[in-house]
CSV table of C-alpha atoms in Angstrom, one decimal:
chain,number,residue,atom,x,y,z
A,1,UNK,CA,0.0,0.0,0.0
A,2,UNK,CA,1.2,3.1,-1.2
A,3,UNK,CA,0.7,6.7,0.5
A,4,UNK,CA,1.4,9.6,-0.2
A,5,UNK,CA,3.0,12.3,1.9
A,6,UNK,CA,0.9,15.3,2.7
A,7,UNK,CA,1.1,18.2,1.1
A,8,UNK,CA,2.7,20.3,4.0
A,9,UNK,CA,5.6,20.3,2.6
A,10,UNK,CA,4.5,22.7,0.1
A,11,UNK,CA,3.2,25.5,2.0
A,12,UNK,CA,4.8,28.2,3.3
A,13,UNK,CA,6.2,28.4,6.8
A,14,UNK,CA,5.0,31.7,8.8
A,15,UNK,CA,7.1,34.1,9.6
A,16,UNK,CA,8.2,34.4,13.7
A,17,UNK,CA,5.6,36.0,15.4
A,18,UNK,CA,6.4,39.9,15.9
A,19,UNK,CA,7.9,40.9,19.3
A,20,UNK,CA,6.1,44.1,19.7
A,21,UNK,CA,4.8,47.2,17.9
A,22,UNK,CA,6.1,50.3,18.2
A,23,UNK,CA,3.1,52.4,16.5
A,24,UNK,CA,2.0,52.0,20.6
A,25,UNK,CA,4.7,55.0,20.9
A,26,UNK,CA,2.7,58.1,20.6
A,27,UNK,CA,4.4,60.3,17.5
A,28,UNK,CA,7.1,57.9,16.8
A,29,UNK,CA,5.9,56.1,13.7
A,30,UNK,CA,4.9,59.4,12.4
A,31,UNK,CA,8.1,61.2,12.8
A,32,UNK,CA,10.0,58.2,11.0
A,33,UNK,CA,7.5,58.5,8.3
A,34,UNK,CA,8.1,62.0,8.3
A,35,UNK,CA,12.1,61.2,8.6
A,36,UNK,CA,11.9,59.1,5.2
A,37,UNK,CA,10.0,61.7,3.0
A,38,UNK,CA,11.8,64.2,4.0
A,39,UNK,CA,15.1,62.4,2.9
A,40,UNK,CA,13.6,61.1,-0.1
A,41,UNK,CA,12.0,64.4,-1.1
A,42,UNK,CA,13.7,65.6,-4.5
A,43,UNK,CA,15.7,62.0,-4.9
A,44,UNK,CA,15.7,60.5,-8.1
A,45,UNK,CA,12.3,57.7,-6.8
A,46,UNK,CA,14.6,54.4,-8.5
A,47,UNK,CA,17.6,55.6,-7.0
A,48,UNK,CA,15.3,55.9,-3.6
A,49,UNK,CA,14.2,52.6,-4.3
A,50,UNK,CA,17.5,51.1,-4.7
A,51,UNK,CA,19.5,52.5,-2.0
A,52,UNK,CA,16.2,51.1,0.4
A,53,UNK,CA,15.8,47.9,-1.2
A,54,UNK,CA,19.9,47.3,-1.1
A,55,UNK,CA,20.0,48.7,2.8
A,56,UNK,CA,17.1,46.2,3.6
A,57,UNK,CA,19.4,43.2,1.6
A,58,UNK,CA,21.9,44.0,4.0
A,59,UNK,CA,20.2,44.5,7.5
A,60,UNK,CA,17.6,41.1,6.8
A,61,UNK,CA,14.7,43.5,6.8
A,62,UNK,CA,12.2,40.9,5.4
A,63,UNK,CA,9.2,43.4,5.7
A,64,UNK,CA,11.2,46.5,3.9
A,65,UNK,CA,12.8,44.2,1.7
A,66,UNK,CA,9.3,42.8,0.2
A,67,UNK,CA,7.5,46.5,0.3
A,68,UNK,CA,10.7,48.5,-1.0
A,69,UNK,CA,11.6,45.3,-3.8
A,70,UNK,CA,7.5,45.8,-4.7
A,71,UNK,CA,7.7,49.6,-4.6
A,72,UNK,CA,11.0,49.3,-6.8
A,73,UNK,CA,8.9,47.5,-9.6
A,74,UNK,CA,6.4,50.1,-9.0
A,75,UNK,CA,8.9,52.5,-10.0
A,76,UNK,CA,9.9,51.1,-13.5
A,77,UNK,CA,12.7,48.9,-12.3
A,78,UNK,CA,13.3,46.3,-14.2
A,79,UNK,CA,13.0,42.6,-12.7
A,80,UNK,CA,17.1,41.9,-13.8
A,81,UNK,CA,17.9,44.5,-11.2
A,82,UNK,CA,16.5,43.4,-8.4
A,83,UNK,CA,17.2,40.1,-8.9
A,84,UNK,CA,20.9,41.4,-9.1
A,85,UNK,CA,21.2,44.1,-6.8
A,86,UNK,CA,23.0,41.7,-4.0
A,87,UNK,CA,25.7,41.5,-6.6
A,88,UNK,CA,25.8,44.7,-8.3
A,89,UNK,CA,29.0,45.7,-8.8
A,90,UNK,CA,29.6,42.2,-11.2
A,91,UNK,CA,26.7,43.3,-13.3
A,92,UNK,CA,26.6,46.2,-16.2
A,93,UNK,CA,22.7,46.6,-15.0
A,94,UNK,CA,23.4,49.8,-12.8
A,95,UNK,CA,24.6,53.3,-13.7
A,96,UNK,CA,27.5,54.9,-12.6
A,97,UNK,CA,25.0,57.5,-10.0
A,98,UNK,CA,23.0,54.4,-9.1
A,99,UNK,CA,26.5,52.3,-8.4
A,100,UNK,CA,27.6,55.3,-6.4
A,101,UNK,CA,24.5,55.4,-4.3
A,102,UNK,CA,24.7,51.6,-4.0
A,103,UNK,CA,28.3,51.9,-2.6
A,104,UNK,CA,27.5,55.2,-0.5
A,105,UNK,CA,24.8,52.7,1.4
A,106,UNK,CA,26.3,50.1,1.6
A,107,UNK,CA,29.9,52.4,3.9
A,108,UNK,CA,26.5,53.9,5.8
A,109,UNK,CA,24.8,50.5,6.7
A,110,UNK,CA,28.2,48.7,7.5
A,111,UNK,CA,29.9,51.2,9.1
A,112,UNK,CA,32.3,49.3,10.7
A,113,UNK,CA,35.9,50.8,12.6
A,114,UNK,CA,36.5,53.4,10.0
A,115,UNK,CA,33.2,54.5,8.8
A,116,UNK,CA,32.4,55.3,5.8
A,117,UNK,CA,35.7,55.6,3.2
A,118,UNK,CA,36.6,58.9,1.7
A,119,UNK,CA,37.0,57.2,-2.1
A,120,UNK,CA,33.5,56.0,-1.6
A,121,UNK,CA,32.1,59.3,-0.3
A,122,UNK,CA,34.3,61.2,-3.0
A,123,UNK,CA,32.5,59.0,-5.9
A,124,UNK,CA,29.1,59.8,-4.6
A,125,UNK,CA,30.0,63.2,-4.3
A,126,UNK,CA,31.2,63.5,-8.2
A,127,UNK,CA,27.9,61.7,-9.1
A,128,UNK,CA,25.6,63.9,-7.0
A,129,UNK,CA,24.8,67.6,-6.6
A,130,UNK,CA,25.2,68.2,-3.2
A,131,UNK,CA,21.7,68.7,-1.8
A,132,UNK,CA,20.8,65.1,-3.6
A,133,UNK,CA,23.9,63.9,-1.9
A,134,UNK,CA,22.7,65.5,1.3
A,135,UNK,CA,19.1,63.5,0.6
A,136,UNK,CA,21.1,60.2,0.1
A,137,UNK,CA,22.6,60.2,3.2
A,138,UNK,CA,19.8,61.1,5.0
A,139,UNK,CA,17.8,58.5,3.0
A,140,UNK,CA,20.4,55.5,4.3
A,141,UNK,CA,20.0,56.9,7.6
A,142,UNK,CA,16.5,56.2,7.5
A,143,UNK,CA,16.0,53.0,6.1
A,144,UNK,CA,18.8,51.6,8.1
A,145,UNK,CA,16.9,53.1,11.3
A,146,UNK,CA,13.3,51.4,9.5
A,147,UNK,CA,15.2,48.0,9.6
A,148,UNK,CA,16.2,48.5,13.0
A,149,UNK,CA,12.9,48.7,13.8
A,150,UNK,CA,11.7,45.9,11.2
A,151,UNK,CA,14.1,43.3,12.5
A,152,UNK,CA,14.0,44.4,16.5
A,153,UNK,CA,10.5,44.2,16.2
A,154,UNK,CA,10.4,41.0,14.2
A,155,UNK,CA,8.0,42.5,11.7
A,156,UNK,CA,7.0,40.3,8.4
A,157,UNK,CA,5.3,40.6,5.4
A,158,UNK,CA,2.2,39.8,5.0
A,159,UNK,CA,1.5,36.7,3.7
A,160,UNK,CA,-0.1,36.8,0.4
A,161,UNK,CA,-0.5,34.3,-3.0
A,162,UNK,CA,-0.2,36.3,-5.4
A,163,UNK,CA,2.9,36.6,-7.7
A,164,UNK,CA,3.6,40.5,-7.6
């Protein structure tokens, strides 16, 4: 007699449950709302897109990785970018502003013992004017502060079937 194997295997597994949600904080989600418009404000919206979705790569921000990856395509950028955008810099997908933001975010989100590296800086600086660079920054500052909250909080995506 022959069985067969249910099909549990094939669904998908929930996320962890959340830990807690700071919207409870009276002001605070709406000043980090305010934080991230005010940074993106006047930013080219794909490199916006980017520098977020790339940020939330890094930090394992699985809820502003799905919204910023969905808001990207939104956006008009193409599927071979974001499928790519982990490994960027071995692609010709990206333009030399985009690649400069990229790298900008990437020094910002990973600071590390000598923050972020003049050349890289310098680059973004040649590629930007400097109230867009001033936006950049300001952007990686939020979204890296977002994912704090995101992964701190344990908050997911919700779960949905559809393919978008």
């Amino acid at each position: 007699m022959t069985t067969t194997a249910p099909a549990l295997d094939d669904a998908p597994v929930p996320a962890p449950a959340p830990r807690i949600r700071l919207q409870q904080v009276p002001g605070f989600y709406e000043a980090m709302t305010a934080l991230d418009k005010a940074a993106a404000d006047g930013l080219d919206p794909v490199v916006a897109e980017l520098v977020r979705t790339r940020a939330s790569q890094l930090n394992g921000c699985a809820f502003c990785l799905d919204m910023h990856s969905r808001d990207a395509r939104r956006r008009g950028v193409p599927e071979h970018k974001l499928h790519t955008l982990a490994a960027w810099r071995e692609t010709p997908f990206f333009t030399a502003r985009e690649r400069a933001a990229l790298a900008l975010t990437e020094a910002v989100t990973r600071l590390g013992d000598h923050g972020v590296p003049d050349e890289v800086y310098d680059e973004a600086a040649r590629r930007f004017e400097e109230s867009e660079l001033a936006r950049l920054l300001a952007l990686a500052v939020a979204i890296n502060a977002w994912n704090r909250i995101g992964v701190a909080s344990r908050m997911s995506p919700a779960p949905r079937h559809d393919h978008a």
